[in-house]
mmCIF file of N, CA and C in Angstrom:
data_model
loop_
_atom_site.group_PDB
_atom_site.id
_atom_site.type_symbol
_atom_site.label_atom_id
_atom_site.label_comp_id
_atom_site.label_asym_id
_atom_site.label_seq_id
_atom_site.Cartn_x
_atom_site.Cartn_y
_atom_site.Cartn_z
ATOM 1 N N MET D 30 17.671 58.657 123.356
ATOM 2 C CA MET D 30 17.772 58.829 121.922
ATOM 3 C C MET D 30 17.913 57.485 121.234
ATOM 4 N N SER D 31 17.222 57.320 120.122
ATOM 5 C CA SER D 31 17.358 56.063 119.396
ATOM 6 C C SER D 31 18.608 56.089 118.537
ATOM 7 N N ALA D 32 18.987 54.925 118.021
ATOM 8 C CA ALA D 32 20.190 54.833 117.192
ATOM 9 C C ALA D 32 20.047 55.651 115.920
ATOM 10 N N ALA D 33 18.835 55.733 115.357
ATOM 11 C CA ALA D 33 18.617 56.509 114.131
ATOM 12 C C ALA D 33 18.833 57.998 114.389
ATOM 13 N N GLN D 34 18.477 58.467 115.588
ATOM 14 C CA GLN D 34 18.668 59.878 115.912
ATOM 15 C C GLN D 34 20.125 60.194 116.206
ATOM 16 N N ASP D 35 20.919 59.182 116.547
ATOM 17 C CA ASP D 35 22.340 59.386 116.821
ATOM 18 C C ASP D 35 23.156 59.480 115.541
ATOM 19 N N GLN D 36 22.541 59.205 114.398
ATOM 20 C CA GLN D 36 23.219 59.277 113.102
ATOM 21 C C GLN D 36 22.725 60.498 112.339
ATOM 22 N N LEU D 37 23.632 61.188 111.676
ATOM 23 C CA LEU D 37 23.270 62.340 110.841
ATOM 24 C C LEU D 37 23.750 62.096 109.420
ATOM 25 N N GLU D 38 22.887 62.348 108.458
ATOM 26 C CA GLU D 38 23.258 62.284 107.049
ATOM 27 C C GLU D 38 23.799 63.666 106.674
ATOM 28 N N ILE D 39 25.055 63.707 106.248
ATOM 29 C CA ILE D 39 25.698 64.985 105.927
ATOM 30 C C ILE D 39 26.293 64.913 104.531
ATOM 31 N N LYS D 40 26.071 65.973 103.751
ATOM 32 C CA LYS D 40 26.791 66.112 102.486
ATOM 33 C C LYS D 40 27.565 67.419 102.551
ATOM 34 N N PHE D 41 28.670 67.445 101.842
ATOM 35 C CA PHE D 41 29.571 68.592 101.876
ATOM 36 C C PHE D 41 29.537 69.270 100.516
ATOM 37 N N ARG D 42 29.118 70.534 100.482
ATOM 38 C CA ARG D 42 29.011 71.299 99.241
ATOM 39 C C ARG D 42 30.306 72.072 99.017
ATOM 40 N N LEU D 43 30.950 71.809 97.888
ATOM 41 C CA LEU D 43 32.197 72.477 97.532
ATOM 42 C C LEU D 43 31.896 73.803 96.850
ATOM 43 N N ILE D 44 32.912 74.646 96.706
ATOM 44 C CA ILE D 44 32.756 76.004 96.185
ATOM 45 C C ILE D 44 32.176 76.016 94.767
ATOM 46 N N ASP D 45 32.433 74.970 93.971
ATOM 47 C CA ASP D 45 31.933 74.939 92.592
ATOM 48 C C ASP D 45 30.534 74.333 92.489
ATOM 49 N N GLY D 46 29.911 74.016 93.631
ATOM 50 C CA GLY D 46 28.553 73.498 93.650
ATOM 51 C C GLY D 46 28.448 71.988 93.638
ATOM 52 N N THR D 47 29.566 71.282 93.499
ATOM 53 C CA THR D 47 29.534 69.825 93.557
ATOM 54 C C THR D 47 29.511 69.369 95.019
ATOM 55 N N ASP D 48 29.128 68.131 95.219
ATOM 56 C CA ASP D 48 28.982 67.604 96.579
ATOM 57 C C ASP D 48 29.879 66.400 96.816
ATOM 58 N N ILE D 49 30.254 66.239 98.086
ATOM 59 C CA ILE D 49 30.866 65.013 98.585
ATOM 60 C C ILE D 49 29.823 64.412 99.520
ATOM 61 N N GLY D 50 29.421 63.189 99.258
ATOM 62 C CA GLY D 50 28.415 62.555 100.099
ATOM 63 C C GLY D 50 27.066 62.550 99.409
ATOM 64 N N PRO D 51 26.009 62.291 100.151
ATOM 65 C CA PRO D 51 25.896 62.258 101.605
ATOM 66 C C PRO D 51 26.447 60.972 102.218
ATOM 67 N N LYS D 52 26.786 61.111 103.474
ATOM 68 C CA LYS D 52 27.316 59.991 104.246
ATOM 69 C C LYS D 52 26.768 60.107 105.666
ATOM 70 N N SER D 53 26.595 58.987 106.321
ATOM 71 C CA SER D 53 26.059 58.961 107.667
ATOM 72 C C SER D 53 27.192 59.033 108.689
ATOM 73 N N PHE D 54 27.031 59.910 109.686
ATOM 74 C CA PHE D 54 28.020 60.084 110.751
ATOM 75 C C PHE D 54 27.321 60.018 112.107
ATOM 76 N N PRO D 55 27.958 59.397 113.109
ATOM 77 C CA PRO D 55 27.409 59.441 114.468
ATOM 78 C C PRO D 55 27.434 60.874 115.006
ATOM 79 N N ALA D 56 26.484 61.220 115.864
ATOM 80 C CA ALA D 56 26.408 62.561 116.444
ATOM 81 C C ALA D 56 27.659 62.897 117.258
ATOM 82 N N ALA D 57 28.377 61.880 117.746
ATOM 83 C CA ALA D 57 29.578 62.101 118.557
ATOM 84 C C ALA D 57 30.822 62.365 117.709
ATOM 85 N N THR D 58 30.692 62.364 116.378
ATOM 86 C CA THR D 58 31.837 62.605 115.493
ATOM 87 C C THR D 58 32.305 64.050 115.617
ATOM 88 N N SER D 59 33.616 64.248 115.740
ATOM 89 C CA SER D 59 34.143 65.614 115.860
ATOM 90 C C SER D 59 34.193 66.277 114.490
ATOM 91 N N VAL D 60 34.188 67.601 114.486
ATOM 92 C CA VAL D 60 34.300 68.373 113.248
ATOM 93 C C VAL D 60 35.648 68.084 112.586
ATOM 94 N N ALA D 61 36.697 67.901 113.383
ATOM 95 C CA ALA D 61 38.019 67.565 112.830
ATOM 96 C C ALA D 61 37.963 66.250 112.054
ATOM 97 N N THR D 62 37.197 65.281 112.549
ATOM 98 C CA THR D 62 37.041 64.004 111.850
ATOM 99 C C THR D 62 36.299 64.198 110.536
ATOM 100 N N LEU D 63 35.292 65.074 110.521
ATOM 101 C CA LEU D 63 34.586 65.392 109.274
ATOM 102 C C LEU D 63 35.557 65.968 108.245
ATOM 103 N N LYS D 64 36.432 66.867 108.699
ATOM 104 C CA LYS D 64 37.405 67.488 107.803
ATOM 105 C C LYS D 64 38.387 66.444 107.254
ATOM 106 N N GLU D 65 38.806 65.499 108.104
ATOM 107 C CA GLU D 65 39.679 64.415 107.636
ATOM 108 C C GLU D 65 38.978 63.585 106.571
ATOM 109 N N ASN D 66 37.677 63.362 106.767
ATOM 110 C CA ASN D 66 36.891 62.624 105.786
ATOM 111 C C ASN D 66 36.826 63.389 104.462
ATOM 112 N N ILE D 67 36.671 64.698 104.523
ATOM 113 C CA ILE D 67 36.646 65.530 103.316
ATOM 114 C C ILE D 67 37.983 65.429 102.584
ATOM 115 N N LEU D 68 39.085 65.496 103.329
ATOM 116 C CA LEU D 68 40.415 65.369 102.711
ATOM 117 C C LEU D 68 40.555 64.037 101.985
ATOM 118 N N ALA D 69 40.067 62.968 102.594
ATOM 119 C CA ALA D 69 40.185 61.631 102.001
ATOM 120 C C ALA D 69 39.318 61.488 100.752
ATOM 121 N N GLN D 70 38.179 62.166 100.725
ATOM 122 C CA GLN D 70 37.246 62.028 99.603
ATOM 123 C C GLN D 70 37.336 63.166 98.595
ATOM 124 N N TRP D 71 38.272 64.104 98.791
ATOM 125 C CA TRP D 71 38.367 65.259 97.894
ATOM 126 C C TRP D 71 38.623 64.774 96.461
ATOM 127 N N PRO D 72 37.861 65.269 95.486
ATOM 128 C CA PRO D 72 38.058 64.843 94.097
ATOM 129 C C PRO D 72 39.465 65.190 93.605
ATOM 130 N N LYS D 73 40.170 64.199 93.108
ATOM 131 C CA LYS D 73 41.574 64.374 92.690
ATOM 132 C C LYS D 73 41.713 65.329 91.505
ATOM 133 N N GLU D 74 40.676 65.426 90.664
ATOM 134 C CA GLU D 74 40.776 66.282 89.484
ATOM 135 C C GLU D 74 40.587 67.772 89.792
ATOM 136 N N LYS D 75 40.183 68.091 91.005
ATOM 137 C CA LYS D 75 39.964 69.501 91.371
ATOM 138 C C LYS D 75 41.282 70.161 91.768
ATOM 139 N N ASP D 76 41.481 71.379 91.259
ATOM 140 C CA ASP D 76 42.665 72.158 91.610
ATOM 141 C C ASP D 76 42.469 72.808 92.976
ATOM 142 N N ASN D 77 43.569 73.204 93.576
ATOM 143 C CA ASN D 77 43.556 73.938 94.846
ATOM 144 C C ASN D 77 42.829 73.196 95.957
ATOM 145 N N GLY D 78 43.052 71.909 96.044
ATOM 146 C CA GLY D 78 42.449 71.129 97.115
ATOM 147 C C GLY D 78 43.168 71.374 98.430
ATOM 148 N N PRO D 79 42.496 71.101 99.536
ATOM 149 C CA PRO D 79 43.127 71.293 100.848
ATOM 150 C C PRO D 79 44.231 70.265 101.073
ATOM 151 N N ARG D 80 45.268 70.680 101.774
ATOM 152 C CA ARG D 80 46.375 69.770 102.086
ATOM 153 C C ARG D 80 46.248 69.214 103.493
ATOM 154 N N THR D 81 45.732 70.044 104.404
ATOM 155 C CA THR D 81 45.585 69.623 105.795
ATOM 156 C C THR D 81 44.203 70.021 106.307
ATOM 157 N N VAL D 82 43.866 69.523 107.487
ATOM 158 C CA VAL D 82 42.592 69.861 108.127
ATOM 159 C C VAL D 82 42.507 71.367 108.386
ATOM 160 N N LYS D 83 43.646 71.998 108.657
ATOM 161 C CA LYS D 83 43.657 73.433 108.940
ATOM 162 C C LYS D 83 43.283 74.280 107.723
ATOM 163 N N ASP D 84 43.392 73.697 106.526
ATOM 164 C CA ASP D 84 43.039 74.424 105.298
ATOM 165 C C ASP D 84 41.535 74.436 105.043
ATOM 166 N N VAL D 85 40.780 73.636 105.785
ATOM 167 C CA VAL D 85 39.347 73.472 105.540
ATOM 168 C C VAL D 85 38.533 74.192 106.615
ATOM 169 N N LYS D 86 37.535 74.942 106.170
ATOM 170 C CA LYS D 86 36.543 75.537 107.075
ATOM 171 C C LYS D 86 35.201 74.931 106.712
ATOM 172 N N LEU D 87 34.457 74.483 107.710
ATOM 173 C CA LEU D 87 33.116 73.953 107.499
ATOM 174 C C LEU D 87 32.097 74.953 108.022
ATOM 175 N N ILE D 88 31.087 75.217 107.219
ATOM 176 C CA ILE D 88 30.039 76.159 107.597
ATOM 177 C C ILE D 88 28.708 75.424 107.572
ATOM 178 N N SER D 89 27.979 75.536 108.668
ATOM 179 C CA SER D 89 26.654 74.933 108.770
ATOM 180 C C SER D 89 25.728 75.938 109.435
ATOM 181 N N ALA D 90 24.594 76.185 108.812
ATOM 182 C CA ALA D 90 23.599 77.130 109.330
ATOM 183 C C ALA D 90 24.224 78.498 109.597
ATOM 184 N N GLY D 91 25.162 78.898 108.723
ATOM 185 C CA GLY D 91 25.777 80.218 108.829
ATOM 186 C C GLY D 91 26.868 80.345 109.873
ATOM 187 N N ARG D 92 27.262 79.237 110.484
ATOM 188 C CA ARG D 92 28.309 79.273 111.518
ATOM 189 C C ARG D 92 29.518 78.469 111.084
ATOM 190 N N ILE D 93 30.708 79.008 111.348
ATOM 191 C CA ILE D 93 31.942 78.260 111.113
ATOM 192 C C ILE D 93 32.102 77.287 112.277
ATOM 193 N N LEU D 94 32.279 76.020 111.951
ATOM 194 C CA LEU D 94 32.341 74.978 112.980
ATOM 195 C C LEU D 94 33.760 74.811 113.504
ATOM 196 N N GLU D 95 33.872 74.669 114.814
ATOM 197 C CA GLU D 95 35.167 74.508 115.480
ATOM 198 C C GLU D 95 35.559 73.031 115.481
ATOM 199 N N ASN D 96 36.858 72.762 115.298
ATOM 200 C CA ASN D 96 37.361 71.386 115.224
ATOM 201 C C ASN D 96 37.053 70.566 116.473
ATOM 202 N N SER D 97 37.035 71.189 117.623
ATOM 203 C CA SER D 97 36.876 70.452 118.883
ATOM 204 C C SER D 97 35.424 70.073 119.178
ATOM 205 N N ARG D 98 34.478 70.638 118.456
ATOM 206 C CA ARG D 98 33.064 70.358 118.713
ATOM 207 C C ARG D 98 32.626 69.089 117.986
ATOM 208 N N THR D 99 31.522 68.512 118.459
ATOM 209 C CA THR D 99 30.974 67.328 117.797
ATOM 210 C C THR D 99 29.843 67.743 116.858
ATOM 211 N N VAL D 100 29.494 66.830 115.969
ATOM 212 C CA VAL D 100 28.401 67.091 115.034
ATOM 213 C C VAL D 100 27.102 67.334 115.805
ATOM 214 N N GLY D 101 26.884 66.571 116.854
ATOM 215 C CA GLY D 101 25.684 66.737 117.669
ATOM 216 C C GLY D 101 25.596 68.107 118.317
ATOM 217 N N GLU D 102 26.722 68.639 118.752
ATOM 218 C CA GLU D 102 26.747 69.969 119.375
ATOM 219 C C GLU D 102 26.490 71.076 118.347
ATOM 220 N N CYS D 103 26.859 70.833 117.109
ATOM 221 C CA CYS D 103 26.716 71.843 116.053
ATOM 222 C C CYS D 103 25.360 71.792 115.374
ATOM 223 N N ARG D 104 24.596 70.779 115.664
ATOM 224 C CA ARG D 104 23.296 70.596 115.009
ATOM 225 C C ARG D 104 22.361 71.737 115.378
ATOM 226 N N SER D 105 21.693 72.274 114.385
ATOM 227 C CA SER D 105 20.729 73.347 114.591
ATOM 228 C C SER D 105 19.325 72.757 114.580
ATOM 229 N N PRO D 106 18.537 72.952 115.648
ATOM 230 C CA PRO D 106 17.193 72.364 115.677
ATOM 231 C C PRO D 106 16.279 72.962 114.606
ATOM 232 N N LEU D 107 16.567 74.171 114.144
ATOM 233 C CA LEU D 107 15.732 74.804 113.134
ATOM 234 C C LEU D 107 16.024 74.281 111.728
ATOM 235 N N CYS D 108 17.248 73.824 111.493
ATOM 236 C CA CYS D 108 17.664 73.425 110.149
ATOM 237 C C CYS D 108 17.632 71.927 109.921
ATOM 238 N N ASP D 109 17.717 71.139 110.956
ATOM 239 C CA ASP D 109 17.800 69.689 110.792
ATOM 240 C C ASP D 109 16.414 69.064 110.835
ATOM 241 N N ILE D 110 16.081 68.371 109.767
ATOM 242 C CA ILE D 110 14.811 67.669 109.666
ATOM 243 C C ILE D 110 15.097 66.188 109.928
ATOM 244 N N PRO D 111 14.362 65.556 110.832
ATOM 245 C CA PRO D 111 14.607 64.135 111.096
ATOM 246 C C PRO D 111 14.565 63.334 109.792
ATOM 247 N N GLY D 112 15.602 62.529 109.567
ATOM 248 C CA GLY D 112 15.686 61.726 108.361
ATOM 249 C C GLY D 112 16.173 62.494 107.142
ATOM 250 N N GLY D 113 16.418 63.794 107.290
ATOM 251 C CA GLY D 113 16.887 64.611 106.176
ATOM 252 C C GLY D 113 18.399 64.645 106.088
ATOM 253 N N VAL D 114 18.890 65.276 105.028
ATOM 254 C CA VAL D 114 20.326 65.394 104.819
ATOM 255 C C VAL D 114 20.740 66.826 105.148
ATOM 256 N N THR D 115 21.767 66.966 105.980
ATOM 257 C CA THR D 115 22.316 68.273 106.326
ATOM 258 C C THR D 115 23.420 68.622 105.331
ATOM 259 N N THR D 116 23.368 69.826 104.776
ATOM 260 C CA THR D 116 24.409 70.284 103.863
ATOM 261 C C THR D 116 25.351 71.214 104.610
ATOM 262 N N MET D 117 26.633 70.896 104.574
ATOM 263 C CA MET D 117 27.664 71.760 105.144
ATOM 264 C C MET D 117 28.502 72.299 103.995
ATOM 265 N N HIS D 118 28.799 73.576 104.055
ATOM 266 C CA HIS D 118 29.591 74.203 103.004
ATOM 267 C C HIS D 118 31.070 74.115 103.355
ATOM 268 N N VAL D 119 31.881 73.804 102.355
ATOM 269 C CA VAL D 119 33.322 73.635 102.533
ATOM 270 C C VAL D 119 34.041 74.818 101.904
ATOM 271 N N VAL D 120 34.864 75.486 102.702
ATOM 272 C CA VAL D 120 35.697 76.581 102.211
ATOM 273 C C VAL D 120 37.147 76.171 102.412
ATOM 274 N N VAL D 121 37.925 76.265 101.346
ATOM 275 C CA VAL D 121 39.345 75.919 101.422
ATOM 276 C C VAL D 121 40.140 77.208 101.497
ATOM 277 N N GLN D 122 40.922 77.336 102.554
ATOM 278 C CA GLN D 122 41.788 78.496 102.727
ATOM 279 C C GLN D 122 43.203 78.109 102.364
ATOM 280 N N PRO D 123 43.899 78.993 101.633
ATOM 281 C CA PRO D 123 45.299 78.664 101.324
ATOM 282 C C PRO D 123 46.122 78.645 102.602
ATOM 283 N N PRO D 124 47.189 77.858 102.619
ATOM 284 C CA PRO D 124 48.058 77.841 103.796
ATOM 285 C C PRO D 124 48.592 79.244 104.106
ATOM 286 N N ALA D 125 48.974 79.463 105.352
ATOM 287 C CA ALA D 125 49.434 80.785 105.810
ATOM 288 C C ALA D 125 50.596 81.302 104.971
ATOM 289 N N GLN D 126 51.498 80.439 104.561
ATOM 290 C CA GLN D 126 52.644 80.878 103.765
ATOM 291 C C GLN D 126 52.185 81.489 102.454
ATOM 292 N N GLU D 127 51.197 80.869 101.799
ATOM 293 C CA GLU D 127 50.692 81.396 100.540
ATOM 294 C C GLU D 127 49.989 82.727 100.751
ATOM 295 N N LYS D 128 49.251 82.863 101.875
ATOM 296 C CA LYS D 128 48.582 84.127 102.184
ATOM 297 C C LYS D 128 49.610 85.236 102.347
ATOM 298 N N GLU D 129 50.681 84.942 103.124
ATOM 299 C CA GLU D 129 51.712 85.952 103.364
ATOM 300 C C GLU D 129 52.422 86.318 102.069
ATOM 301 N N LYS D 130 52.691 85.333 101.233
ATOM 302 C CA LYS D 130 53.355 85.589 99.958
ATOM 303 C C LYS D 130 52.474 86.465 99.078
ATOM 304 N N LYS D 131 51.175 86.150 99.023
ATOM 305 C CA LYS D 131 50.260 86.939 98.212
ATOM 306 C C LYS D 131 50.172 88.367 98.739
ATOM 307 N N ALA D 132 50.118 88.524 100.060
ATOM 308 C CA ALA D 132 50.053 89.862 100.646
ATOM 309 C C ALA D 132 51.309 90.655 100.322
ATOM 310 N N SER D 133 52.470 90.021 100.399
ATOM 311 C CA SER D 133 53.711 90.737 100.088
ATOM 312 C C SER D 133 53.780 91.062 98.600
ATOM 313 N N ASP D 134 53.285 90.162 97.737
ATOM 314 C CA ASP D 134 53.238 90.441 96.303
ATOM 315 C C ASP D 134 52.311 91.613 96.006
ATOM 316 N N ASP D 135 51.169 91.651 96.698
ATOM 317 C CA ASP D 135 50.236 92.767 96.506
ATOM 318 C C ASP D 135 50.862 94.086 96.927
ATOM 319 N N MET D 136 51.638 94.050 98.018
ATOM 320 C CA MET D 136 52.285 95.283 98.482
ATOM 321 C C MET D 136 53.318 95.749 97.461
ATOM 322 N N LYS D 137 54.033 94.808 96.864
ATOM 323 C CA LYS D 137 55.030 95.161 95.856
ATOM 324 C C LYS D 137 54.367 95.780 94.639
ATOM 325 N N GLN D 138 53.222 95.272 94.255
ATOM 326 C CA GLN D 138 52.518 95.776 93.088
ATOM 327 C C GLN D 138 51.905 97.141 93.348
ATOM 328 N N ASN D 139 51.558 97.439 94.577
ATOM 329 C CA ASN D 139 50.880 98.683 94.902
ATOM 330 C C ASN D 139 51.834 99.798 95.322
ATOM 331 N N LYS D 140 53.124 99.623 95.072
ATOM 332 C CA LYS D 140 54.069 100.680 95.431
ATOM 333 C C LYS D 140 53.828 101.895 94.579
ATOM 334 N N CYS D 141 53.933 103.013 95.190
ATOM 335 C CA CYS D 141 53.792 104.264 94.474
ATOM 336 C C CYS D 141 55.131 105.000 94.571
ATOM 337 N N LEU D 142 55.701 105.277 93.456
ATOM 338 C CA LEU D 142 56.948 106.017 93.427
ATOM 339 C C LEU D 142 56.646 107.453 93.047
ATOM 340 N N CYS D 143 56.929 108.319 93.960
ATOM 341 C CA CYS D 143 56.687 109.747 93.712
ATOM 342 C C CYS D 143 58.012 110.474 93.700
ATOM 343 N N VAL D 144 58.190 111.316 92.732
ATOM 344 C CA VAL D 144 59.423 112.100 92.628
ATOM 345 C C VAL D 144 59.010 113.564 92.669
ATOM 346 N N ILE D 145 59.599 114.292 93.584
ATOM 347 C CA ILE D 145 59.342 115.730 93.681
ATOM 348 C C ILE D 145 60.576 116.450 93.174
ATOM 349 N N LEU D 146 60.383 117.256 92.190
ATOM 350 C CA LEU D 146 61.506 118.000 91.597
ATOM 351 C C LEU D 146 61.643 119.375 92.202
#
């Protein structure tokens, strides 16, 4: 493989349609490293930004990427055009505590009080 093939141009599409990047990454870069890069470049003016790598999910070619995999392993031969830019979608999940709090709040709101006389 040549050095140009070992590099991938990746941009990250946020939920509101804005992008971070594109930026060039070696094929050996881990997905966790990509997520750290997203955290560092996250626009400060955006609300509900991720706090940790665990809050970020990356989706490429319809698959959620695992932190332990490399960019090269996740590359889809059908979607990647040599010299092209790969778009990965970024989904921010609230921390587990917020999810549990929201679920408990929803349960409180959905209580049904029935009185039988």
